[in-house]
Short mmCIF file of C-alpha atoms and ligand atoms in Angstrom, two decimals:
data_model
loop_
_atom_site.label_atom_id
_atom_site.label_comp_id
_atom_site.label_asym_id
_atom_site.label_seq_id
_atom_site.Cartn_x
_atom_site.Cartn_y
_atom_site.Cartn_z
CA MET A 1 1.32 -29.19 -0.22
CA LEU A 2 3.52 -26.96 -2.32
CA ASP A 3 0.50 -25.44 -4.06
CA PHE A 4 -1.05 -24.78 -0.69
CA VAL A 5 2.11 -23.11 0.54
CA ARG A 6 2.39 -21.08 -2.62
CA SER A 7 -1.16 -19.81 -2.40
CA GLU A 8 -1.05 -19.20 1.34
CA LEU A 9 2.36 -17.64 1.53
CA GLY A 10 2.80 -16.24 -1.94
CA LEU A 11 6.50 -16.43 -1.27
CA VAL A 12 7.74 -19.80 -2.32
CA GLN A 13 9.62 -18.20 -5.16
CA ASP A 14 11.21 -15.85 -2.66
CA VAL A 15 12.27 -18.59 -0.34
CA CYS A 16 13.31 -21.25 -2.76
CA THR A 17 16.50 -19.77 -3.94
CA PRO A 18 20.00 -20.70 -3.41
CA THR A 19 21.19 -22.52 -6.46
CA ASP A 20 23.96 -19.91 -6.61
CA GLY A 21 24.23 -19.29 -2.90
CA ALA A 22 22.74 -15.80 -2.94
CA VAL A 23 19.63 -15.31 -0.88
CA ASP A 24 18.49 -11.80 -1.57
CA ARG A 25 17.58 -11.89 -5.22
CA PRO A 26 13.90 -12.76 -5.86
CA ARG A 27 13.69 -15.67 -8.29
CA THR A 28 11.32 -16.37 -11.10
CA GLY A 29 9.25 -19.51 -10.99
CA SER A 30 11.35 -21.24 -13.62
CA GLU A 31 14.55 -20.60 -11.69
CA CYS A 32 13.13 -22.18 -8.60
CA SER A 33 12.26 -25.67 -9.79
CA PRO A 34 10.99 -26.28 -6.30
CA PRO A 35 9.61 -29.73 -5.75
CA SER A 36 10.20 -29.49 -2.03
CA PRO A 37 10.38 -26.22 -0.15
CA GLY A 38 12.01 -27.97 2.79
CA ARG A 39 14.79 -29.33 0.61
CA LEU A 40 15.45 -25.92 -0.83
CA LEU A 41 15.50 -24.24 2.51
CA VAL A 42 17.98 -26.54 4.13
CA LYS A 43 20.49 -25.55 1.49
CA MET A 44 20.70 -22.20 3.27
CA THR A 45 22.27 -21.53 6.61
CA THR A 46 19.96 -20.49 9.40
CA HIS A 47 21.72 -17.16 9.43
CA ASP A 48 20.91 -16.64 5.74
CA VAL A 49 17.29 -17.53 6.18
CA THR A 50 16.55 -15.53 9.30
CA GLY A 51 18.32 -12.48 7.91
CA TYR A 52 16.37 -12.83 4.71
CA LEU A 53 13.04 -13.08 6.49
CA ARG A 54 13.82 -10.08 8.62
CA ARG A 55 14.93 -7.91 5.71
CA ARG A 56 11.95 -8.82 3.59
CA GLN A 57 9.49 -8.55 6.51
CA LEU A 58 7.83 -11.65 5.20
CA PHE A 59 5.88 -12.66 8.26
CA VAL A 60 3.56 -9.79 8.64
CA ASN A 61 0.61 -12.03 9.14
CA GLU A 62 0.10 -14.80 11.64
CA SER A 63 -1.68 -17.26 9.43
CA ARG A 64 1.10 -17.07 6.87
CA ALA A 65 3.69 -17.66 9.56
CA ALA A 66 1.72 -20.60 10.87
CA VAL A 67 1.64 -22.18 7.43
CA PHE A 68 5.34 -21.60 7.08
CA CYS A 69 6.04 -23.29 10.35
CA ASN A 70 3.73 -26.17 9.45
CA VAL A 71 5.92 -26.90 6.52
CA PHE A 72 9.35 -26.16 7.84
CA CYS A 73 9.46 -26.61 11.57
CA GLY A 74 10.14 -30.29 11.34
CA GLU A 75 13.29 -29.83 9.31
CA GLY A 76 15.74 -30.64 12.06
CA GLY A 77 17.56 -27.84 13.80
CA LEU A 78 16.76 -25.35 11.09
CA GLY A 79 13.03 -25.40 11.77
CA SER A 80 13.47 -24.85 15.48
CA HIS A 81 15.94 -22.08 14.93
CA LEU A 82 13.62 -20.35 12.48
CA ALA A 83 10.73 -20.67 14.88
CA LYS A 84 12.74 -18.96 17.60
CA GLN A 85 13.68 -16.14 15.25
CA MET A 86 10.12 -15.73 14.06
CA GLN A 87 8.71 -15.44 17.54
CA ARG A 88 10.39 -12.05 17.81
CA TYR A 89 8.14 -10.75 15.06
CA LEU A 90 4.85 -12.45 15.77
CA PRO A 91 2.29 -12.03 18.48
CA CYS A 92 1.39 -15.70 18.51
CA ALA A 93 1.09 -18.74 16.32
CA ILE A 94 0.54 -22.30 17.39
CA THR A 95 1.18 -24.71 14.61
CA LYS A 96 0.83 -28.38 13.96
CA ARG A 97 2.68 -30.50 11.54
CA HIS A 98 1.11 -33.78 10.54
CA GLY A 99 -1.13 -33.46 13.59
CA ARG A 100 1.72 -32.91 16.06
CA GLN A 101 2.34 -29.62 17.72
CA CYS A 102 5.55 -27.96 16.71
CA GLU A 103 6.84 -27.75 20.29
CA PRO A 104 9.86 -25.49 19.96
CA PHE A 105 7.83 -22.85 18.20
CA ALA A 106 4.78 -23.01 20.42
CA ALA A 107 6.79 -23.19 23.65
CA GLY A 108 9.12 -20.43 22.56
CA LEU A 109 6.22 -18.19 21.70
CA GLN A 110 4.56 -18.68 25.05
CA ALA A 111 7.77 -18.19 27.00
CA ASN A 112 8.48 -14.95 25.20
CA ALA A 113 4.96 -13.56 25.13
CA GLY A 114 5.73 -11.06 27.87
CA ASN A 115 8.89 -9.74 26.25
CA ARG A 116 7.61 -9.23 22.77
CA GLU A 117 5.94 -5.87 23.29
CA GLN A 118 9.28 -4.46 24.35
CA SER A 119 11.12 -5.53 21.23
CA THR A 120 12.55 -2.78 19.09
CA GLY A 121 12.54 -2.72 15.34
CA GLY A 122 10.19 -5.71 15.00
CA LEU A 123 6.69 -5.77 13.61
CA MET A 124 5.23 -5.19 17.06
CA ASP A 125 6.36 -1.58 16.78
CA LYS A 126 4.68 -0.97 13.47
CA LYS A 127 1.47 0.99 13.21
CA LEU A 128 -0.04 -0.87 10.28
CA LYS A 129 1.00 -4.38 11.22
CA ASN A 130 -1.27 -6.99 9.59
CA LYS A 131 -3.26 -4.35 7.67
CA VAL A 132 -4.14 -4.73 4.02
CA ALA A 133 -3.67 -1.54 2.01
CA VAL A 134 -4.72 -0.72 -1.55
CA VAL A 135 -3.07 2.28 -3.21
CA THR A 136 -4.39 3.35 -6.59
CA GLY A 137 -1.74 5.04 -8.70
CA GLY A 138 0.89 3.55 -6.40
CA SER A 139 3.77 3.31 -8.86
CA ALA A 140 4.95 6.93 -8.68
CA GLY A 141 4.67 10.21 -6.85
CA ILE A 142 2.34 10.59 -3.89
CA GLY A 143 0.92 7.07 -4.26
CA LEU A 144 4.38 5.55 -4.15
CA GLY A 145 5.25 7.67 -1.11
CA ALA A 146 2.16 6.33 0.67
CA ALA A 147 2.73 2.72 -0.42
CA LYS A 148 6.32 2.80 0.82
CA ARG A 149 5.28 4.11 4.19
CA PHE A 150 2.39 1.67 4.54
CA ALA A 151 4.77 -1.21 3.83
CA ALA A 152 7.38 0.15 6.22
CA GLU A 153 4.68 0.26 8.90
CA GLY A 154 3.95 -3.43 8.36
CA ALA A 155 1.05 -3.42 5.89
CA GLN A 156 0.55 -5.79 3.00
CA VAL A 157 0.26 -3.40 0.04
CA PHE A 158 -1.49 -3.64 -3.32
CA ILE A 159 -0.52 -0.98 -5.84
CA THR A 160 -2.22 -0.16 -9.12
CA GLY A 161 -1.22 1.81 -12.19
CA ARG A 162 -1.37 1.59 -15.95
CA ARG A 163 2.29 0.99 -16.79
CA GLN A 164 3.65 -2.43 -15.91
CA SER A 165 7.27 -1.24 -16.05
CA GLU A 166 6.61 1.43 -13.40
CA LEU A 167 4.67 -0.99 -11.25
CA ASP A 168 7.56 -3.46 -11.32
CA LYS A 169 10.05 -0.77 -10.35
CA ALA A 170 7.81 0.50 -7.57
CA ALA A 171 7.27 -2.97 -6.12
CA ALA A 172 11.04 -3.42 -5.91
CA VAL A 173 11.38 -0.10 -4.10
CA ILE A 174 8.51 -0.76 -1.71
CA GLY A 175 9.70 -4.27 -0.86
CA GLY A 176 7.89 -6.25 1.81
CA ASP A 177 4.63 -7.91 0.91
CA THR A 178 3.69 -5.92 -2.20
CA HIS A 179 1.28 -6.97 -4.92
CA ILE A 180 0.80 -5.35 -8.30
CA VAL A 181 -2.44 -4.96 -10.22
CA ARG A 182 -2.15 -3.28 -13.58
CA ALA A 183 -5.33 -1.25 -13.93
CA ASP A 184 -6.65 2.04 -15.24
CA SER A 185 -8.66 3.76 -12.52
CA SER A 186 -10.90 5.47 -15.05
CA LYS A 187 -12.16 2.08 -16.28
CA LEU A 188 -14.77 0.32 -14.20
CA ALA A 189 -13.84 -3.15 -15.41
CA ASP A 190 -10.27 -2.53 -14.28
CA ILE A 191 -11.50 -1.45 -10.85
CA ASP A 192 -13.45 -4.71 -10.59
CA ARG A 193 -10.29 -6.61 -11.42
CA ILE A 194 -8.32 -4.83 -8.67
CA TYR A 195 -10.78 -6.02 -6.06
CA GLU A 196 -10.96 -9.53 -7.47
CA VAL A 197 -7.21 -9.81 -6.94
CA VAL A 198 -7.34 -8.24 -3.48
CA LYS A 199 -10.21 -10.50 -2.46
CA ALA A 200 -8.38 -13.60 -3.65
CA LYS A 201 -5.06 -12.72 -2.03
CA ALA A 202 -6.06 -10.88 1.13
CA GLY A 203 -9.83 -11.18 1.54
CA ARG A 204 -10.33 -7.65 2.84
CA ILE A 205 -9.16 -4.04 2.75
CA ASP A 206 -8.15 -2.08 5.85
CA ILE A 207 -6.67 0.95 4.10
CA LEU A 208 -7.91 2.31 0.78
CA PHE A 209 -5.76 5.14 -0.58
CA VAL A 210 -7.54 6.48 -3.65
CA ASN A 211 -4.85 8.51 -5.30
CA ALA A 212 -4.82 7.93 -9.08
CA GLY A 213 -5.58 11.27 -10.65
CA PHE A 214 -5.14 13.31 -13.79
CA TYR A 215 -4.10 16.90 -14.17
CA GLU A 216 -3.23 19.16 -17.09
CA LEU A 217 -3.80 22.80 -17.87
CA GLY A 218 -6.95 23.84 -19.72
CA ARG A 219 -7.59 27.48 -20.45
CA PHE A 220 -11.19 28.61 -19.85
CA GLY A 221 -12.68 29.36 -23.26
CA GLU A 222 -10.61 26.59 -24.88
CA ILE A 223 -11.63 23.61 -22.74
CA THR A 224 -12.23 20.55 -24.89
CA GLU A 225 -14.68 17.77 -24.24
CA GLU A 226 -11.74 15.39 -24.08
CA HIS A 227 -9.98 17.43 -21.37
CA PHE A 228 -13.20 17.69 -19.37
CA ASP A 229 -14.03 13.98 -19.64
CA LYS A 230 -10.53 12.68 -18.95
CA THR A 231 -10.17 14.83 -15.84
CA PHE A 232 -13.61 13.98 -14.44
CA ASN A 233 -13.44 10.32 -15.46
CA THR A 234 -10.26 9.72 -13.50
CA ASN A 235 -10.58 12.10 -10.57
CA VAL A 236 -14.32 11.87 -9.88
CA ARG A 237 -15.95 8.93 -11.65
CA GLY A 238 -12.95 6.62 -11.14
CA LEU A 239 -12.53 7.65 -7.52
CA PHE A 240 -16.24 7.28 -6.81
CA PHE A 241 -16.40 3.74 -8.18
CA ALA A 242 -13.08 2.78 -6.61
CA VAL A 243 -14.66 3.41 -3.22
CA GLN A 244 -18.15 2.11 -3.98
CA LYS A 245 -16.82 -1.14 -5.42
CA ALA A 246 -14.53 -1.59 -2.41
CA LEU A 247 -17.40 -1.43 0.09
CA PRO A 248 -17.90 -5.21 0.39
CA LEU A 249 -14.22 -5.65 1.21
CA LEU A 250 -13.77 -2.77 3.66
CA SER A 251 -13.18 -4.14 7.14
CA LYS A 252 -14.63 -2.69 10.33
CA GLY A 253 -12.24 0.02 11.45
CA SER A 254 -10.90 0.56 7.95
CA SER A 255 -9.66 3.90 6.70
CA VAL A 256 -10.50 5.34 3.30
CA ILE A 257 -8.20 8.16 2.25
CA LEU A 258 -9.18 10.21 -0.79
CA VAL A 259 -6.39 12.22 -2.36
CA GLY A 260 -7.75 15.71 -2.90
CA SER A 261 -5.79 18.91 -3.41
CA ILE A 262 -5.58 22.47 -2.23
CA ALA A 263 -7.39 23.01 -5.54
CA SER A 264 -10.57 22.01 -3.69
CA ILE A 265 -10.60 25.39 -1.96
CA LYS A 266 -8.54 27.54 -4.34
CA GLY A 267 -8.91 28.79 -7.86
CA PHE A 268 -5.88 28.25 -10.09
CA GLU A 269 -5.55 29.81 -13.51
CA ALA A 270 -6.26 27.42 -16.39
CA PHE A 271 -7.09 24.68 -13.90
CA SER A 272 -10.85 25.09 -13.47
CA ILE A 273 -11.81 21.54 -14.44
CA TYR A 274 -9.22 19.98 -12.15
CA ASP A 275 -10.16 22.35 -9.31
CA ALA A 276 -13.80 21.28 -9.67
CA THR A 277 -12.89 17.59 -9.54
CA LYS A 278 -11.05 18.05 -6.26
CA ALA A 279 -13.97 20.01 -4.79
CA ALA A 280 -16.13 17.01 -5.72
CA VAL A 281 -13.71 14.66 -3.97
CA ARG A 282 -13.90 16.71 -0.81
CA SER A 283 -17.69 16.66 -1.03
CA PHE A 284 -17.81 12.86 -1.32
CA ALA A 285 -16.13 12.49 2.06
CA ARG A 286 -18.78 14.62 3.74
CA SER A 287 -21.60 12.48 2.35
CA TRP A 288 -19.95 9.10 2.73
CA ILE A 289 -19.28 9.41 6.45
CA VAL A 290 -23.04 9.69 6.85
CA ASP A 291 -23.79 6.97 4.32
CA LEU A 292 -21.38 4.68 6.13
CA ARG A 293 -22.67 5.43 9.62
CA GLY A 294 -22.38 2.31 11.77
CA ARG A 295 -19.97 0.52 9.44
CA GLY A 296 -16.88 1.63 11.37
CA VAL A 297 -15.31 2.93 8.17
CA ARG A 298 -13.59 6.32 8.30
CA VAL A 299 -13.29 8.52 5.22
CA ASN A 300 -10.90 11.45 5.08
CA VAL A 301 -9.34 13.60 2.39
CA LEU A 302 -5.61 14.18 2.19
CA SER A 303 -5.14 17.41 0.27
CA PRO A 304 -1.57 18.07 -0.83
CA GLY A 305 -0.09 21.38 -1.87
CA HIS A 306 2.77 21.43 -4.37
CA ILE A 307 4.46 18.06 -4.16
CA ASP A 308 7.56 17.29 -6.16
CA THR A 309 6.40 14.30 -8.20
CA PRO A 310 6.91 13.12 -11.80
CA GLY A 311 3.45 14.46 -12.54
CA LEU A 312 4.23 17.95 -11.20
CA SER A 313 7.37 18.02 -13.34
CA VAL A 314 5.20 17.56 -16.43
CA LEU A 315 2.92 20.39 -15.33
CA MET A 316 5.61 22.88 -14.23
CA THR A 317 9.13 23.82 -15.27
CA ASP A 318 11.84 24.15 -12.63
CA GLU A 319 11.50 27.94 -12.88
CA GLN A 320 7.76 27.72 -12.23
CA LYS A 321 8.37 25.45 -9.25
CA ALA A 322 10.88 27.95 -7.86
CA SER A 323 8.41 30.81 -8.24
CA VAL A 324 5.76 28.84 -6.35
CA LEU A 325 8.10 28.57 -3.36
CA ALA A 326 7.77 32.27 -2.65
CA ASN A 327 4.19 31.57 -1.56
CA VAL A 328 4.90 28.50 0.58
CA PRO A 329 5.45 29.44 4.24
CA LEU A 330 7.67 26.40 4.76
CA GLY A 331 9.77 27.52 1.79
CA ARG A 332 10.01 24.19 0.01
CA LEU A 333 8.00 21.84 -2.13
CA GLY A 334 6.51 18.82 -0.43
CA THR A 335 7.86 15.33 -1.11
CA PRO A 336 6.12 12.01 -1.62
CA ASP A 337 7.65 10.93 1.69
CA ASP A 338 5.98 13.90 3.40
CA MET A 339 2.68 12.62 2.02
CA GLY A 340 3.51 9.08 3.13
CA GLY A 341 3.75 10.28 6.73
CA VAL A 342 0.36 11.99 6.61
CA ALA A 343 -1.17 8.98 4.85
CA ALA A 344 0.15 6.65 7.56
CA PHE A 345 -1.40 8.87 10.23
CA LEU A 346 -4.81 8.81 8.50
CA ALA A 347 -4.48 5.06 7.91
CA SER A 348 -3.55 4.16 11.45
CA ASP A 349 -5.42 4.11 14.74
CA ASP A 350 -3.63 7.33 15.65
CA SER A 351 -6.44 8.99 13.72
CA ALA A 352 -9.17 6.65 15.02
CA TYR A 353 -11.52 9.56 15.82
CA VAL A 354 -10.74 11.60 12.71
CA ASN A 355 -13.55 11.27 10.19
CA GLY A 356 -14.69 13.39 7.26
CA VAL A 357 -11.90 15.95 7.47
CA GLU A 358 -9.84 17.47 4.72
CA LEU A 359 -6.27 17.37 6.00
CA PHE A 360 -4.11 19.84 4.13
CA ALA A 361 -0.47 18.90 3.72
CA ASP A 362 0.67 21.96 1.83
CA GLY A 363 3.45 23.68 3.75
CA GLY A 364 0.85 26.31 4.58
CA VAL A 365 0.43 27.60 1.03
CA ALA A 366 -3.37 27.49 1.05
CA GLN A 367 -3.82 28.36 4.73
CA TYR A 368 -3.44 32.15 4.83
N1 LIG B 1 1.87 16.54 -7.16
C1 LIG B 1 1.16 17.50 -6.65
O1 LIG B 1 1.63 18.63 -6.47
C2 LIG B 1 -0.28 17.23 -6.24
C3 LIG B 1 -0.94 18.22 -5.52
C4 LIG B 1 -2.24 18.01 -5.11
C5 LIG B 1 -2.87 16.83 -5.42
N2 LIG B 1 -2.24 15.88 -6.14
C6 LIG B 1 -2.97 14.66 -6.43
O2 LIG B 1 -2.19 13.55 -6.03
C7 LIG B 1 -2.47 12.45 -6.86
C8 LIG B 1 -1.18 11.90 -7.42
O3 LIG B 1 -0.49 12.92 -8.06
P1 LIG B 1 1.07 12.80 -8.39
O4 LIG B 1 1.58 14.17 -8.55
O5 LIG B 1 1.70 11.88 -7.41
O6 LIG B 1 1.01 12.10 -9.83
P2 LIG B 1 2.16 11.36 -10.67
O7 LIG B 1 3.50 11.72 -10.20
O8 LIG B 1 1.81 11.62 -12.09
O9 LIG B 1 1.88 9.83 -10.35
C9 LIG B 1 0.62 9.33 -10.69
C10 LIG B 1 0.54 7.86 -10.35
O10 LIG B 1 -0.79 7.43 -10.61
C11 LIG B 1 -0.80 6.50 -11.70
N3 LIG B 1 -1.96 6.81 -12.52
C12 LIG B 1 -2.21 7.93 -13.22
N4 LIG B 1 -3.38 7.82 -13.84
C13 LIG B 1 -3.87 6.61 -13.54
C14 LIG B 1 -5.04 5.90 -13.88
N5 LIG B 1 -5.95 6.41 -14.72
N6 LIG B 1 -5.22 4.67 -13.39
C15 LIG B 1 -4.31 4.13 -12.57
N7 LIG B 1 -3.18 4.73 -12.20
C16 LIG B 1 -2.97 5.96 -12.69
C17 LIG B 1 0.54 6.69 -12.40
O11 LIG B 1 0.98 5.51 -13.06
P3 LIG B 1 0.58 5.24 -14.61
O12 LIG B 1 0.81 6.52 -15.34
O13 LIG B 1 1.47 4.13 -15.03
O14 LIG B 1 -0.86 4.84 -14.59
C18 LIG B 1 1.43 7.00 -11.21
O15 LIG B 1 1.72 5.84 -10.51
C19 LIG B 1 -3.46 12.95 -7.91
O16 LIG B 1 -4.77 12.62 -7.52
C20 LIG B 1 -3.25 14.44 -7.89
O17 LIG B 1 -4.40 15.12 -8.32
C21 LIG B 1 -0.96 16.07 -6.57
#
């Protein structure tokens, strides 16, 4: 049973904690020594457990909640109390334990069905509740901004990147139901691995945010083969295969968001290769909406202007950033959080009839 719970919930190590009384610190497997999840849970007070679940937004998905209740709802008063707390976050879940219906949970859910839509702050209010999101290059910058917002809106998020240390830090910041896949988006075998993990853990993709990209200056006349290949391999080849390989997993109604750039429509000095890659990205969206006709999959391009990310700080000094501001009608650089808001719009049903567009989020810099 424990293996089943571990695979279904993926959170046994989160829940089995309190050898030292603290509830909030995620534990490693070896710290848990968890022969019985029920035994471990009853060491906590109901207040601890319900607060923990709420803060971690663990029950974003009905089947996971149902499994949880299967295991725990028979544990005396604690199970019933948990069930009542959980009903505030779930649309419905009828569970059975050893063939018997877990009455307090089921009855509580039915009794409160009418009130749930009015709850504030719960998952019912979240735009991406129960969605599965994949964010390539999700450990920093724009990708991290999007991943944070997706998670805050209730999505289960998978982030990718090449550096494990950054992925670990990002997952801690994002919180919620976040999974890490260490992968280089310019390598096709790594892309395959991303989707193997997603398929095994979530079975589908509702939001694909293809963000991993590469940029560096390259003066025309001095462009090297390496510069050309690295830029195209990540921004065009990697992005193309990230979407093509995701096709079997994309659900009906899913949203594919390609991260472009104002460089798709502008010429920047010593940036011709990068500019061309982003023009290619924009072009893909135009073709794919036709290729995907009838699949119910939307494809849009989010094209940022100057966004203050770790990557931009490698490209530009603070003085250069300041000089750029003179051209930005809004008078500031964009932030990863700004991009997260636009990404959430394109990911959600708020943009259900938006397909094939390039949405510029640039403070106006490329719009006059
Ligand atoms: N910042 C801007 O002003 C701006 C403007 C327009 C468009 N964009 C576009 O926005 C996207 C993100 O830019 P950013 O400024 O947020 O970059 P960033 O701050 O450098 O962050 C890049 C993220 O992507 C990951 N990454 C980079 N190369 C990768 C690869 N080959 N495979 C997997 N992950 C990779 C990085 O982690 P690892 O290094 O650990 O892999 C990191 O998590 C890019 O497509 C860029 O072209 C940025």
